[in-house]
Short mmCIF file of C-alpha atoms and ligand atoms in Angstrom, two decimals:
data_model
loop_
_atom_site.label_atom_id
_atom_site.label_comp_id
_atom_site.label_asym_id
_atom_site.label_seq_id
_atom_site.Cartn_x
_atom_site.Cartn_y
_atom_site.Cartn_z
CA MET A 1 -4.36 -22.01 -0.96
CA ILE A 2 -6.21 -19.98 1.61
CA ASN A 3 -9.46 -21.28 2.94
CA GLU A 4 -11.68 -18.44 1.75
CA GLU A 5 -14.50 -18.86 4.22
CA VAL A 6 -12.21 -19.10 7.24
CA TYR A 7 -10.27 -16.09 5.98
CA LYS A 8 -13.39 -13.92 5.56
CA LYS A 9 -14.61 -14.87 9.02
CA LEU A 10 -11.24 -14.19 10.60
CA GLU A 11 -10.94 -10.86 8.83
CA ARG A 12 -13.85 -9.68 10.93
CA GLU A 13 -12.35 -11.18 14.05
CA ILE A 14 -9.11 -9.21 14.25
CA ASN A 15 -9.12 -7.72 17.71
CA PRO A 16 -8.48 -3.98 17.22
CA THR A 17 -7.65 -3.51 20.87
CA HIS A 18 -4.69 -5.85 21.15
CA ASP A 19 -1.39 -4.11 21.41
CA ILE A 20 0.59 -5.04 18.32
CA LYS A 21 3.89 -3.16 17.97
CA LEU A 22 4.16 -2.63 14.24
CA PHE A 23 7.09 -0.88 12.55
CA ALA A 24 8.15 -0.47 8.94
CA GLY A 25 11.26 0.23 6.92
CA ARG A 26 11.15 2.40 3.83
CA SER A 27 10.72 -0.25 1.11
CA ASN A 28 6.90 -0.36 0.98
CA PRO A 29 5.34 2.30 3.25
CA LYS A 30 1.94 2.12 1.52
CA LEU A 31 1.57 -1.59 2.21
CA ALA A 32 2.74 -1.08 5.80
CA GLN A 33 0.08 1.61 6.27
CA GLU A 34 -2.63 -0.67 4.86
CA VAL A 35 -1.58 -3.46 7.22
CA ALA A 36 -1.65 -1.06 10.18
CA GLU A 37 -5.15 0.07 9.21
CA ALA A 38 -6.36 -3.52 8.86
CA LEU A 39 -5.00 -4.22 12.36
CA GLY A 40 -6.57 -1.06 13.79
CA THR A 41 -3.18 0.26 14.86
CA SER A 42 -0.50 2.63 13.57
CA ILE A 43 3.13 2.31 12.54
CA GLY A 44 5.42 2.86 15.52
CA PRO A 45 7.83 5.82 15.56
CA MET A 46 11.31 5.24 14.19
CA VAL A 47 13.87 7.53 12.57
CA ILE A 48 15.53 6.15 9.43
CA LYS A 49 18.03 8.42 7.68
CA ASP A 50 20.90 8.12 5.21
CA PHE A 51 24.36 9.50 5.83
CA ALA A 52 26.02 11.32 2.93
CA ASP A 53 27.92 8.18 1.91
CA GLY A 54 24.78 6.02 1.89
CA GLU A 55 25.14 4.43 5.33
CA ILE A 56 21.77 4.01 7.06
CA TYR A 57 20.92 5.35 10.53
CA VAL A 58 18.03 3.93 12.58
CA GLN A 59 16.63 4.95 15.95
CA VAL A 60 13.49 3.51 17.56
CA LYS A 61 11.68 6.43 19.19
CA ASP A 62 9.59 4.57 21.81
CA SER A 63 10.60 2.04 24.40
CA VAL A 64 10.07 -1.53 23.16
CA ARG A 65 11.67 -3.26 26.16
CA GLY A 66 10.03 -6.65 26.57
CA ASP A 67 7.74 -6.16 23.55
CA ASP A 68 6.94 -8.45 20.61
CA VAL A 69 7.66 -6.30 17.56
CA PHE A 70 6.79 -6.77 13.88
CA ILE A 71 8.85 -5.02 11.18
CA ILE A 72 7.42 -4.82 7.64
CA GLN A 73 10.10 -4.63 4.96
CA PRO A 74 10.04 -6.41 1.58
CA ILE A 75 13.55 -6.99 0.20
CA CYS A 76 12.75 -5.39 -3.15
CA LYS A 77 14.51 -2.78 -5.31
CA PRO A 78 16.95 -1.32 -4.31
CA VAL A 79 17.54 -4.83 -2.95
CA ASN A 80 20.89 -4.35 -1.21
CA GLN A 81 19.82 -1.12 0.46
CA ASN A 82 16.49 -2.51 1.65
CA LEU A 83 18.12 -5.67 2.97
CA MET A 84 20.76 -3.69 4.84
CA GLU A 85 18.08 -1.35 6.21
CA LEU A 86 16.11 -4.33 7.52
CA LEU A 87 19.22 -5.74 9.22
CA ILE A 88 19.99 -2.40 10.87
CA ILE A 89 16.37 -2.00 12.03
CA ILE A 90 16.48 -5.49 13.57
CA ASP A 91 19.76 -4.65 15.28
CA ALA A 92 18.23 -1.47 16.72
CA PHE A 93 15.30 -3.44 18.18
CA LYS A 94 17.61 -6.11 19.58
CA ARG A 95 19.66 -3.45 21.34
CA ALA A 96 16.41 -1.82 22.58
CA SER A 97 15.60 -5.09 24.42
CA ALA A 98 12.56 -6.16 22.37
CA LYS A 99 11.42 -9.60 23.55
CA SER A 100 10.82 -10.95 20.05
CA ILE A 101 11.47 -9.49 16.59
CA THR A 102 9.40 -10.74 13.65
CA ALA A 103 10.60 -9.64 10.21
CA VAL A 104 7.52 -9.43 8.00
CA ILE A 105 9.04 -9.93 4.53
CA PRO A 106 6.31 -9.78 1.86
CA TYR A 107 8.98 -10.30 -0.83
CA TYR A 108 12.10 -12.25 0.12
CA GLY A 109 14.81 -10.95 -2.20
CA TYR A 110 17.81 -13.09 -3.19
CA ALA A 111 15.52 -16.16 -3.00
CA ARG A 112 16.17 -17.33 -6.56
CA GLN A 113 19.76 -18.34 -5.74
CA ASP A 114 18.56 -21.14 -3.48
CA ARG A 115 20.98 -23.85 -4.66
CA LYS A 116 24.15 -24.26 -6.66
CA THR A 117 23.32 -24.88 -10.30
CA SER A 118 26.99 -25.02 -11.29
CA GLY A 119 30.36 -24.84 -9.58
CA ARG A 120 31.58 -21.98 -7.39
CA GLU A 121 28.22 -20.21 -7.03
CA ALA A 122 26.79 -18.62 -3.86
CA ILE A 123 23.50 -19.63 -2.22
CA THR A 124 22.17 -16.19 -1.38
CA ALA A 125 18.82 -17.34 0.02
CA LYS A 126 20.74 -19.08 2.81
CA LEU A 127 23.12 -16.14 3.26
CA VAL A 128 20.15 -13.77 3.78
CA ALA A 129 18.65 -16.22 6.31
CA ASP A 130 21.96 -16.20 8.23
CA LEU A 131 22.19 -12.41 8.11
CA LEU A 132 18.65 -11.97 9.46
CA THR A 133 19.33 -14.44 12.27
CA THR A 134 22.66 -12.86 13.19
CA ALA A 135 21.07 -9.40 13.28
CA GLY A 136 18.65 -10.66 15.97
CA CYS A 137 15.49 -11.64 14.11
CA THR A 138 13.54 -14.29 16.05
CA ARG A 139 10.82 -15.06 13.50
CA VAL A 140 10.15 -14.47 9.80
CA LEU A 141 6.74 -14.06 8.17
CA ALA A 142 7.20 -14.52 4.42
CA VAL A 143 4.81 -14.50 1.47
CA ASP A 144 5.15 -16.99 -1.43
CA LEU A 145 8.82 -17.82 -1.10
CA HIS A 146 10.41 -18.70 -4.43
CA SER A 147 10.89 -22.21 -3.07
CA GLY A 148 9.34 -23.61 0.10
CA GLN A 149 12.66 -25.19 1.08
CA ILE A 150 14.01 -21.74 2.00
CA GLN A 151 12.13 -22.17 5.30
CA GLY A 152 14.69 -24.83 6.16
CA PHE A 153 17.56 -22.37 5.71
CA PHE A 154 16.50 -20.79 9.01
CA ASN A 155 16.99 -22.09 12.53
CA ILE A 156 14.47 -19.52 13.75
CA LEU A 157 10.69 -19.72 13.26
CA VAL A 158 9.32 -19.13 9.77
CA ASP A 159 5.66 -18.64 8.89
CA HIS A 160 5.12 -19.01 5.16
CA ILE A 161 1.83 -17.67 3.79
CA PHE A 162 0.39 -17.72 0.28
CA ALA A 163 -0.97 -14.74 -1.64
CA THR A 164 -1.70 -16.94 -4.65
CA SER A 165 -5.12 -17.40 -3.03
CA ILE A 166 -5.86 -13.71 -3.67
CA LEU A 167 -5.04 -14.21 -7.36
CA VAL A 168 -7.23 -17.32 -7.57
CA ASN A 169 -10.15 -15.39 -6.08
CA HIS A 170 -9.69 -12.65 -8.67
CA PHE A 171 -10.07 -15.17 -11.50
CA LYS A 172 -12.99 -16.91 -9.78
CA ASN A 173 -14.77 -13.56 -9.82
CA LEU A 174 -14.26 -13.21 -13.59
CA ASN A 175 -16.52 -16.25 -14.03
CA LEU A 176 -14.47 -17.67 -16.90
CA ASN A 177 -15.92 -20.86 -18.37
CA PRO A 178 -13.91 -23.79 -16.90
CA GLN A 179 -14.59 -25.84 -20.10
CA ASP A 180 -12.71 -23.19 -22.01
CA LEU A 181 -9.92 -22.55 -19.53
CA VAL A 182 -6.37 -23.82 -19.03
CA ILE A 183 -3.83 -22.77 -16.39
CA VAL A 184 -0.30 -22.51 -17.75
CA SER A 185 2.95 -22.72 -15.81
CA PRO A 186 5.61 -20.64 -17.59
CA ASP A 187 8.29 -23.15 -16.56
CA THR A 188 8.65 -26.59 -15.01
CA GLY A 189 9.50 -25.03 -11.61
CA GLY A 190 5.96 -23.66 -11.34
CA VAL A 191 4.07 -26.88 -12.05
CA LYS A 192 2.86 -27.39 -8.49
CA ARG A 193 1.51 -23.83 -8.35
CA ALA A 194 -0.28 -24.31 -11.71
CA ARG A 195 -1.74 -27.63 -10.58
CA ASN A 196 -3.18 -26.07 -7.42
CA PHE A 197 -4.52 -23.12 -9.42
CA ALA A 198 -6.15 -25.51 -11.90
CA LYS A 199 -7.70 -27.51 -9.10
CA ASP A 200 -9.21 -24.37 -7.56
CA LEU A 201 -10.62 -23.25 -10.93
CA SER A 202 -11.70 -26.80 -11.94
CA CYS A 203 -9.78 -26.83 -15.21
CA PRO A 204 -6.73 -28.54 -16.74
CA TYR A 205 -3.19 -27.18 -16.79
CA ALA A 206 -0.33 -26.98 -19.28
CA ILE A 207 3.40 -26.39 -18.94
CA ILE A 208 5.87 -24.31 -20.96
CA ASP A 209 9.29 -25.84 -21.48
CA LYS A 210 11.49 -22.78 -20.74
CA ARG A 211 15.23 -22.52 -21.26
CA ARG A 212 17.72 -19.85 -20.19
CA ASP A 213 20.89 -19.60 -22.29
CA ALA A 214 22.00 -16.40 -20.57
CA HIS A 215 21.17 -14.41 -17.45
CA ASN A 216 17.74 -12.69 -17.71
CA GLU A 217 17.08 -14.29 -21.11
CA ALA A 218 14.14 -16.66 -21.37
CA ILE A 219 13.32 -18.89 -24.33
CA ALA A 220 9.92 -20.61 -24.48
CA ASN A 221 10.62 -23.87 -26.34
CA SER A 222 7.34 -25.72 -26.47
CA VAL A 223 3.99 -26.19 -24.73
CA ILE A 224 3.13 -29.43 -22.99
CA GLY A 225 -0.68 -29.67 -22.96
CA ASP A 226 -3.59 -28.44 -25.06
CA VAL A 227 -4.07 -24.67 -25.35
CA LYS A 228 -5.69 -24.38 -28.79
CA ASP A 229 -8.85 -22.20 -28.67
CA LYS A 230 -8.51 -21.98 -24.87
CA THR A 231 -8.43 -19.03 -22.51
CA CYS A 232 -5.07 -19.29 -20.74
CA ILE A 233 -4.14 -18.07 -17.25
CA MET A 234 -0.38 -18.11 -16.75
CA CYS A 235 0.74 -18.01 -13.12
CA ASP A 236 4.20 -17.39 -11.71
CA ASP A 237 5.63 -16.30 -8.37
CA ILE A 238 7.78 -13.49 -9.80
CA ILE A 239 7.71 -11.23 -12.83
CA ASP A 240 11.15 -9.66 -13.10
CA THR A 241 12.14 -8.60 -16.64
CA ALA A 242 8.89 -10.24 -17.88
CA GLY A 243 10.94 -12.25 -20.39
CA SER A 244 9.59 -15.61 -19.20
CA ILE A 245 5.95 -14.60 -19.21
CA THR A 246 5.93 -12.61 -22.48
CA GLU A 247 7.91 -15.21 -24.46
CA ALA A 248 5.48 -17.83 -23.15
CA ALA A 249 2.50 -15.66 -24.13
CA LYS A 250 3.82 -15.36 -27.70
CA LEU A 251 4.23 -19.13 -27.91
CA LEU A 252 0.72 -19.73 -26.54
CA LYS A 253 -0.68 -17.42 -29.24
CA GLN A 254 1.26 -19.32 -31.93
CA GLU A 255 -0.28 -22.51 -30.57
CA GLY A 256 -3.77 -21.07 -31.04
CA ALA A 257 -4.65 -19.80 -27.54
CA LYS A 258 -7.55 -17.29 -27.26
CA ASP A 259 -7.30 -14.72 -24.44
CA ILE A 260 -4.18 -14.86 -22.26
CA TYR A 261 -4.25 -13.68 -18.65
CA VAL A 262 -1.12 -13.49 -16.50
CA CYS A 263 -0.75 -13.40 -12.73
CA ALA A 264 2.16 -13.35 -10.29
CA VAL A 265 2.57 -12.57 -6.61
CA HIS A 266 5.74 -10.44 -6.79
CA PRO A 267 5.95 -7.72 -9.49
CA ILE A 268 9.65 -6.84 -9.58
CA PHE A 269 9.18 -5.28 -13.04
CA SER A 270 12.84 -4.58 -13.85
CA GLY A 271 14.20 -2.91 -16.99
CA PRO A 272 12.09 -3.78 -20.04
CA ALA A 273 9.27 -5.47 -18.07
CA ILE A 274 6.57 -2.83 -18.50
CA GLN A 275 7.25 -2.37 -22.23
CA ARG A 276 7.27 -6.13 -22.76
CA LEU A 277 3.98 -6.57 -20.90
CA THR A 278 2.45 -3.71 -22.88
CA ASP A 279 3.50 -5.20 -26.22
CA ALA A 280 2.75 -8.86 -25.46
CA PRO A 281 -0.50 -10.58 -26.48
CA ILE A 282 -1.73 -10.51 -22.88
CA LYS A 283 -5.21 -9.31 -21.90
CA GLU A 284 -4.62 -8.69 -18.20
CA VAL A 285 -1.70 -8.90 -15.75
CA VAL A 286 -2.71 -9.38 -12.12
CA VAL A 287 -0.09 -8.94 -9.38
CA THR A 288 -0.06 -8.10 -5.68
CA ASN A 289 1.47 -5.21 -3.75
CA THR A 290 4.23 -7.18 -1.96
CA ILE A 291 6.44 -4.87 -4.03
CA PRO A 292 5.36 -1.24 -4.59
CA LEU A 293 4.66 -0.10 -8.15
CA ASN A 294 4.30 3.37 -9.56
CA ALA A 295 0.64 3.27 -10.66
CA GLU A 296 1.20 6.09 -13.17
CA SER A 297 3.79 4.14 -15.15
CA LEU A 298 1.63 1.03 -15.44
CA PRO A 299 -0.35 0.08 -18.53
CA GLU A 300 -4.07 -0.28 -17.95
CA LYS A 301 -3.88 -4.05 -18.28
CA VAL A 302 -1.87 -4.33 -15.01
CA LYS A 303 -3.98 -4.73 -11.85
CA GLN A 304 -2.45 -4.73 -8.37
CA LEU A 305 -4.29 -6.51 -5.52
CA SER A 306 -3.51 -5.94 -1.86
CA VAL A 307 -1.99 -8.55 0.45
CA ALA A 308 -2.54 -6.27 3.46
CA PRO A 309 -5.59 -8.16 4.85
CA LEU A 310 -3.69 -11.43 4.58
CA LEU A 311 -0.60 -10.03 6.34
CA ALA A 312 -2.74 -8.38 9.02
CA GLN A 313 -4.47 -11.67 9.65
CA ALA A 314 -1.18 -13.54 9.95
CA ILE A 315 0.37 -10.91 12.25
CA SER A 316 -2.71 -10.92 14.45
CA ARG A 317 -2.61 -14.72 14.72
CA ILE A 318 1.14 -14.82 15.50
CA HIS A 319 0.65 -12.17 18.16
CA ASP A 320 -2.24 -14.08 19.74
CA ASP A 321 -0.52 -17.50 19.46
CA GLU A 322 -3.19 -18.80 17.10
CA SER A 323 -2.83 -21.17 14.18
CA ILE A 324 -1.80 -19.75 10.81
CA SER A 325 -1.92 -23.04 8.94
CA SER A 326 -5.67 -23.24 9.54
CA LEU A 327 -6.00 -20.28 7.15
CA PHE A 328 -4.69 -22.49 4.36
CA GLY A 329 -5.44 -25.92 2.94
CA PHE A 330 -1.94 -27.22 3.61
CA GLU A 331 -3.00 -30.79 2.92
CA LYS A 332 -3.38 -29.71 -0.73
CA GLU A 333 0.09 -28.11 -0.76
CA MET A 334 1.60 -31.33 0.53
CA LYS A 335 0.08 -33.60 -2.11
CA VAL A 336 3.01 -33.27 -4.51
C1 LIG B 1 11.89 -18.29 -12.06
O1 LIG B 1 12.14 -19.38 -11.60
C2 LIG B 1 10.79 -17.44 -11.52
O2 LIG B 1 9.71 -18.20 -11.05
C3 LIG B 1 10.30 -16.45 -12.57
O3 LIG B 1 9.77 -17.19 -13.65
C4 LIG B 1 11.41 -15.58 -13.05
O4 LIG B 1 12.11 -15.02 -11.99
C5 LIG B 1 10.85 -14.49 -13.95
O5 LIG B 1 11.91 -13.74 -14.45
P1 LIG B 1 11.74 -12.86 -15.74
O6 LIG B 1 10.47 -12.08 -15.58
O7 LIG B 1 12.96 -11.97 -15.75
O8 LIG B 1 11.72 -13.77 -16.92
#
């Protein structure tokens, strides 16, 4: 979790005069703009166009010879197109003689296939790491990777930062009574995240035993922990079809939970997600803007918080060779 005081102090200390070369692909231009504003700079000029058959064309419009460049591009929907676009952008910078190329990837797509769970499967998280490296990327700045081990799939530098801190701060500001509160992990994979959340909000945590019998189909079996008459905050890294979180919310209600809040860093919101979130017994859904959302299509209960100050801070610190880990209480992350 981020060290809030250090973060606030550092936010004021970004040096607006330093010459950060910031560029962006087309997957989240609004976030890129916010990051540029937080850094007191602008997005560098680049032409990105599609050929009639869908091939992508990229040209960097200014010289970047010998420069340290940062490219903002989450690998979100359309995933394959945005990934390919990032690879082509990196290739263009490599061939333009940039000294270093940092891919700023607020959402690392293909991360969920990070191991073989049965025979003859691919490990796409590793494949994407290899593709980025082959294209010429020299460093990756990623936000809340699906699993921390993905860092080890790279032989180039990886800075892994956590937007969960922004979600924790949101709930701190709601002043919910800790006596009445329980953090819920929607599956066993998210226990560490829930434990850290619970520690920051000084309350206990519970776990949903989730099962998947088919792709994109989540079944909430049972709750481990006491949720009766409690306000529940469910936290996850990703909401995709919202099956996991809404099935869990229904189960929590059956078990006697009071208000149910939901938060996640990456709002993929595929297919039925918005309808499911609308219909589910959930009071509020808090997500970040690592992935862009169409505000008009969102129900009122969905709130999107910006990771731009966090990314700007990390970019500034990488550029100035300063510590990033000091922004976070890593000792807490390591106490597994
Ligand atoms: C799974 O391990 C992830 O942390 C999320 O729980 C999952 O990706 C959510 O998917 P969906 O919203 O489709 O249930």
